[in-house]
CSV table of C-alpha atoms in Angstrom, one decimal:
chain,number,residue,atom,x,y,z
A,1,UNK,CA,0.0,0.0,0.0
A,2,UNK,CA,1.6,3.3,-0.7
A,3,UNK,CA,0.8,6.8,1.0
A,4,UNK,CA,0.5,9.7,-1.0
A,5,UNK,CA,2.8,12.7,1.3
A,6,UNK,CA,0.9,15.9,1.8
A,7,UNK,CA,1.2,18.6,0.3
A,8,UNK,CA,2.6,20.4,3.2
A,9,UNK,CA,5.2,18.1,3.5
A,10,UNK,CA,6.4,18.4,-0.5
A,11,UNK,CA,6.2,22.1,-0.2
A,12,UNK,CA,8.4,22.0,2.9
A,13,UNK,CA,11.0,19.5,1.4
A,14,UNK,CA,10.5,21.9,-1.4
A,15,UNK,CA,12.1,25.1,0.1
A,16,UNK,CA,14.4,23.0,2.5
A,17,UNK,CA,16.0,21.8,-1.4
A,18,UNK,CA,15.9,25.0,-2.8
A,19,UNK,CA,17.4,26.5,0.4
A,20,UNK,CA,20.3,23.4,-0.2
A,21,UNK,CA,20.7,24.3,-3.7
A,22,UNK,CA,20.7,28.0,-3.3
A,23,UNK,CA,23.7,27.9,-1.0
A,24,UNK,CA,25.3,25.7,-3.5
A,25,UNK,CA,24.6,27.2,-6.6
A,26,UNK,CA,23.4,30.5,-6.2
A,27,UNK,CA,19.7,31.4,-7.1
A,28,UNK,CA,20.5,32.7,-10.5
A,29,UNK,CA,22.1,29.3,-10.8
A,30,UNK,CA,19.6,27.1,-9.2
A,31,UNK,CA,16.9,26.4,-12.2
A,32,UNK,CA,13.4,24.5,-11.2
A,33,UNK,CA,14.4,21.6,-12.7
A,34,UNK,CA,17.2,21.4,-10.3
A,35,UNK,CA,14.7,21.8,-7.5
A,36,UNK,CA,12.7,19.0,-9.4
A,37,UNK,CA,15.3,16.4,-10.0
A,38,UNK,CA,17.1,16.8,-6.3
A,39,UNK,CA,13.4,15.9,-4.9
A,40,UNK,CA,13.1,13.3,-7.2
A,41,UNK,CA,9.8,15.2,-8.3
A,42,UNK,CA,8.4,16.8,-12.0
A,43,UNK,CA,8.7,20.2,-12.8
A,44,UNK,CA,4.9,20.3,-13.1
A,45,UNK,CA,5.4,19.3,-9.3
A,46,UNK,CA,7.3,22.4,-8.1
A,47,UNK,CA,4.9,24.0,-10.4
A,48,UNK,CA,1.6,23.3,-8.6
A,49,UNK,CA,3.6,25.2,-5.6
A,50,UNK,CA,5.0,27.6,-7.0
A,51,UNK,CA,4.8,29.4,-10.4
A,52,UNK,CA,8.4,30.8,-10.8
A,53,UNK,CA,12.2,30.6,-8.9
A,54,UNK,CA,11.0,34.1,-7.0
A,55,UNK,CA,8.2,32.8,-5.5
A,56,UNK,CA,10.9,29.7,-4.2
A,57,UNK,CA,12.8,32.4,-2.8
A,58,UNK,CA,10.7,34.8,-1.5
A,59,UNK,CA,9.3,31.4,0.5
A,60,UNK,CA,12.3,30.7,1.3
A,61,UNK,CA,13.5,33.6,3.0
A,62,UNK,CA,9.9,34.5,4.6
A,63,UNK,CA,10.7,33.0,7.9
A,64,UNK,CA,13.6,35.0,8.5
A,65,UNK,CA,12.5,38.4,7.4
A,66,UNK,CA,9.2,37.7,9.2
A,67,UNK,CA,11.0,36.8,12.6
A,68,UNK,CA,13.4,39.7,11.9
A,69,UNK,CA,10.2,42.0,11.2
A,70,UNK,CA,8.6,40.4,14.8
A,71,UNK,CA,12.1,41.7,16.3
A,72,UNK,CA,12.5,44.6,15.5
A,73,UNK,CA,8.9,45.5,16.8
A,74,UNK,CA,8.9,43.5,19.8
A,75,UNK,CA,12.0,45.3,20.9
A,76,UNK,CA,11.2,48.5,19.8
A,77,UNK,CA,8.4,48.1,23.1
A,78,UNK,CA,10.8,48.3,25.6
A,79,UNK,CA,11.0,51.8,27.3
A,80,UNK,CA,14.6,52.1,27.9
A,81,UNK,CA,17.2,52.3,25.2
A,82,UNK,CA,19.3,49.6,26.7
A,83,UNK,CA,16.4,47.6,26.9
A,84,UNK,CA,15.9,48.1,23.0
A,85,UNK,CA,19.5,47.5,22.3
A,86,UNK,CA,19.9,44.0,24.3
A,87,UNK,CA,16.8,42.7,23.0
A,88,UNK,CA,17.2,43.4,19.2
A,89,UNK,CA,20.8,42.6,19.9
A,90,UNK,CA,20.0,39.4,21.2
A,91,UNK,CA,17.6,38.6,18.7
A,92,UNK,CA,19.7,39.4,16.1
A,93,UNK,CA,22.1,37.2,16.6
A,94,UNK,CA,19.5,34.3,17.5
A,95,UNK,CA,18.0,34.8,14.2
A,96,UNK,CA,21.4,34.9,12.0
A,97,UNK,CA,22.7,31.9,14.0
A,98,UNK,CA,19.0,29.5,13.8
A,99,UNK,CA,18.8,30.4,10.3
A,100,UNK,CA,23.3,30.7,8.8
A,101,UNK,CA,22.1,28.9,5.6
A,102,UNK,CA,19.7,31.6,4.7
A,103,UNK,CA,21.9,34.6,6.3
A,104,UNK,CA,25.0,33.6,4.1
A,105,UNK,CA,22.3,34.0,1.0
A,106,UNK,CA,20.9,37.1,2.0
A,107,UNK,CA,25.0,38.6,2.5
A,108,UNK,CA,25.9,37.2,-0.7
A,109,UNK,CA,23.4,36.9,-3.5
A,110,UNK,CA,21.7,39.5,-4.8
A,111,UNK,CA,19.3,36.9,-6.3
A,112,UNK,CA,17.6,37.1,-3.1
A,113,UNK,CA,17.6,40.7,-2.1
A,114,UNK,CA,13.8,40.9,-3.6
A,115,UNK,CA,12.4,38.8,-1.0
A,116,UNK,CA,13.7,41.5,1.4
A,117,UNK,CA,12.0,44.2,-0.4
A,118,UNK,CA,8.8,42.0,0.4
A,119,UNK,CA,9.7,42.8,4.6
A,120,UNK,CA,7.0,45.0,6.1
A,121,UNK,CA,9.4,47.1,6.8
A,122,UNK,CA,11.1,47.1,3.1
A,123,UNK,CA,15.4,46.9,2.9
A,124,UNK,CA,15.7,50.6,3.9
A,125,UNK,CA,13.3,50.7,6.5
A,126,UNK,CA,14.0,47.4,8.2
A,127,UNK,CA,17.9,48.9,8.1
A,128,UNK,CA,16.7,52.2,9.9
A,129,UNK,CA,14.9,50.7,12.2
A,130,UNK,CA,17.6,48.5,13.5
A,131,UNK,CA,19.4,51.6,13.3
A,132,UNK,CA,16.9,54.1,15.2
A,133,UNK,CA,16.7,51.5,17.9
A,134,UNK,CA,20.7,51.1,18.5
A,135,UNK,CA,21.6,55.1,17.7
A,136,UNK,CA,18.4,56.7,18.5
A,137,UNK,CA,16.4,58.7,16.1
A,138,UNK,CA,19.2,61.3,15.5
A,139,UNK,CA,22.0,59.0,15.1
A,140,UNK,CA,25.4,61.0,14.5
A,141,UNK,CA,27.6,59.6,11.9
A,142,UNK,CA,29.8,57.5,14.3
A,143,UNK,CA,26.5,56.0,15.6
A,144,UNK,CA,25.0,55.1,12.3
A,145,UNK,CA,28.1,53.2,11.7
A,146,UNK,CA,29.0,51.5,14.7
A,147,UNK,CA,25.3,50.0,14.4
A,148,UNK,CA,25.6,49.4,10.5
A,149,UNK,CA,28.9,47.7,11.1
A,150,UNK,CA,27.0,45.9,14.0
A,151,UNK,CA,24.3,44.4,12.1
A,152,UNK,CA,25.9,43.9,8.7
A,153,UNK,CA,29.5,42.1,10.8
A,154,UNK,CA,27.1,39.6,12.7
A,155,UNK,CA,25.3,38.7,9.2
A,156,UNK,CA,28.7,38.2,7.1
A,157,UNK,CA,30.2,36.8,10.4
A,158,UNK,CA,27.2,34.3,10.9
A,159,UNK,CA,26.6,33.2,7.4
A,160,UNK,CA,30.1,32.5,7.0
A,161,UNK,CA,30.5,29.0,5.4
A,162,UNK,CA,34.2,29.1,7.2
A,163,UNK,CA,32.2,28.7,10.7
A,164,UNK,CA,29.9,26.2,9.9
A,165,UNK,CA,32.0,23.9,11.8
A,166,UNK,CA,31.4,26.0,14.9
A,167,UNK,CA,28.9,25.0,17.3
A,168,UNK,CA,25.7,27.4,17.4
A,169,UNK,CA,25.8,28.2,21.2
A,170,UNK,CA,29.9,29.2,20.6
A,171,UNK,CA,28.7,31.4,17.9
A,172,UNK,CA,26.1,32.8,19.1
A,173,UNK,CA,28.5,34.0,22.4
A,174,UNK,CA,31.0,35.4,20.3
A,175,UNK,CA,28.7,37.2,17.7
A,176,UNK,CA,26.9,38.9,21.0
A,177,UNK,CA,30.2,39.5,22.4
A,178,UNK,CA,31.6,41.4,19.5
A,179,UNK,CA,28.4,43.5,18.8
A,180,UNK,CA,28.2,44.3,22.1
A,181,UNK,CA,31.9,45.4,22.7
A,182,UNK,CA,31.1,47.5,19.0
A,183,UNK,CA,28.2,49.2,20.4
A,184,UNK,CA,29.8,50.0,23.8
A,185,UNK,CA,27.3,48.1,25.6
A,186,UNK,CA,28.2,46.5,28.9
A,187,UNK,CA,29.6,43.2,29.3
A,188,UNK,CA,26.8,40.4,30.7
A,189,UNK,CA,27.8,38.2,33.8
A,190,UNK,CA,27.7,34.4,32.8
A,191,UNK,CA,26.3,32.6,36.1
């Protein structure tokens, strides 16, 4: 007797191979029938998903710009600036360490870049409000850069194919670390 797999499950195993053979090839060098043949599928199969390579990518990054859209709201709540900082610093690195196959796409191929544009905040207002809530609302120029060089360092830094041997939790401490000695924020006690 054979099962037939939902179609939740093909569409996940779907972006999980693209996400594979995105890293690999690139999304301008990634064609459907790639997809296809790696999950042993037709073409007209990824079709019934998805109607073109952006929509695979756009689904394939919509996790990660959705939890860095959730972020950068939820920490904007807090009343005090340090609050702000830790949280989306915090988060930050979380979210580039859970999700380093995706990061290293998003710092490297431009292919992608278009399902940032699709963030509810949009590429330039996602990057101002990680930058309003590290450098306030007037940032001076040293500000501005200190939190660009923040933000940008942890994504190159985290999708960086040279660390995938390192363990997430050694990561994560020294992404924190560094961003936080950047920013001038205080060091945290380990207990």
């Amino acid at each position: 007797m054979t099962t037939v797999e939902p179609v939740a499950d093909t569409r996940t195993r779907l972006l999980a191979t693209a996400l594979r053979l995105f890293a690999e090839h690139g999304v301008e060098g990634t064609s459907l029938q790639m997809i296809a043949d790696e999950l042993g599928v037709t073409k007209a199969a990824v079709y019934y998903h998805f109607k073109t390579k952006a929509e695979i990518t756009e689904a394939v990054a919509e996790p990660g710009i959705r939890e860095l859209d959730e972020l950068v709201v939820e920490a904007a709540k807090h009343r005090r600036h340090g609050e702000r900082v830790d949280h989306l610093l915090n988060g930050f690195v979380d979210l580039v360490v859970r999700h380093r196959v995706l990061v290293a796409l998003f710092s490297s191929d431009p292919g992608i870049d278009a399902a940032l544009a699709k963030s509810a905040h949009g590429v330039e207002g996602l990057k101002q409000a990680l930058i309003s809530i590290v450098a306030g609302p007037e940032p001076d120029v040293t500000s501005r850069v200190s939190a660009m060089v923040a933000f940008v360092g942890i994504a190159m830094v985290g999708g960086e194919p040279d660390l995938a041997e390192v363990d997430d939790d050694t990561l994560r401490r020294e992404l924190l670390g560094a961003a936080r000695k950047l920013l001038g924020r205080p060091r945290r006690r380990v207990c």
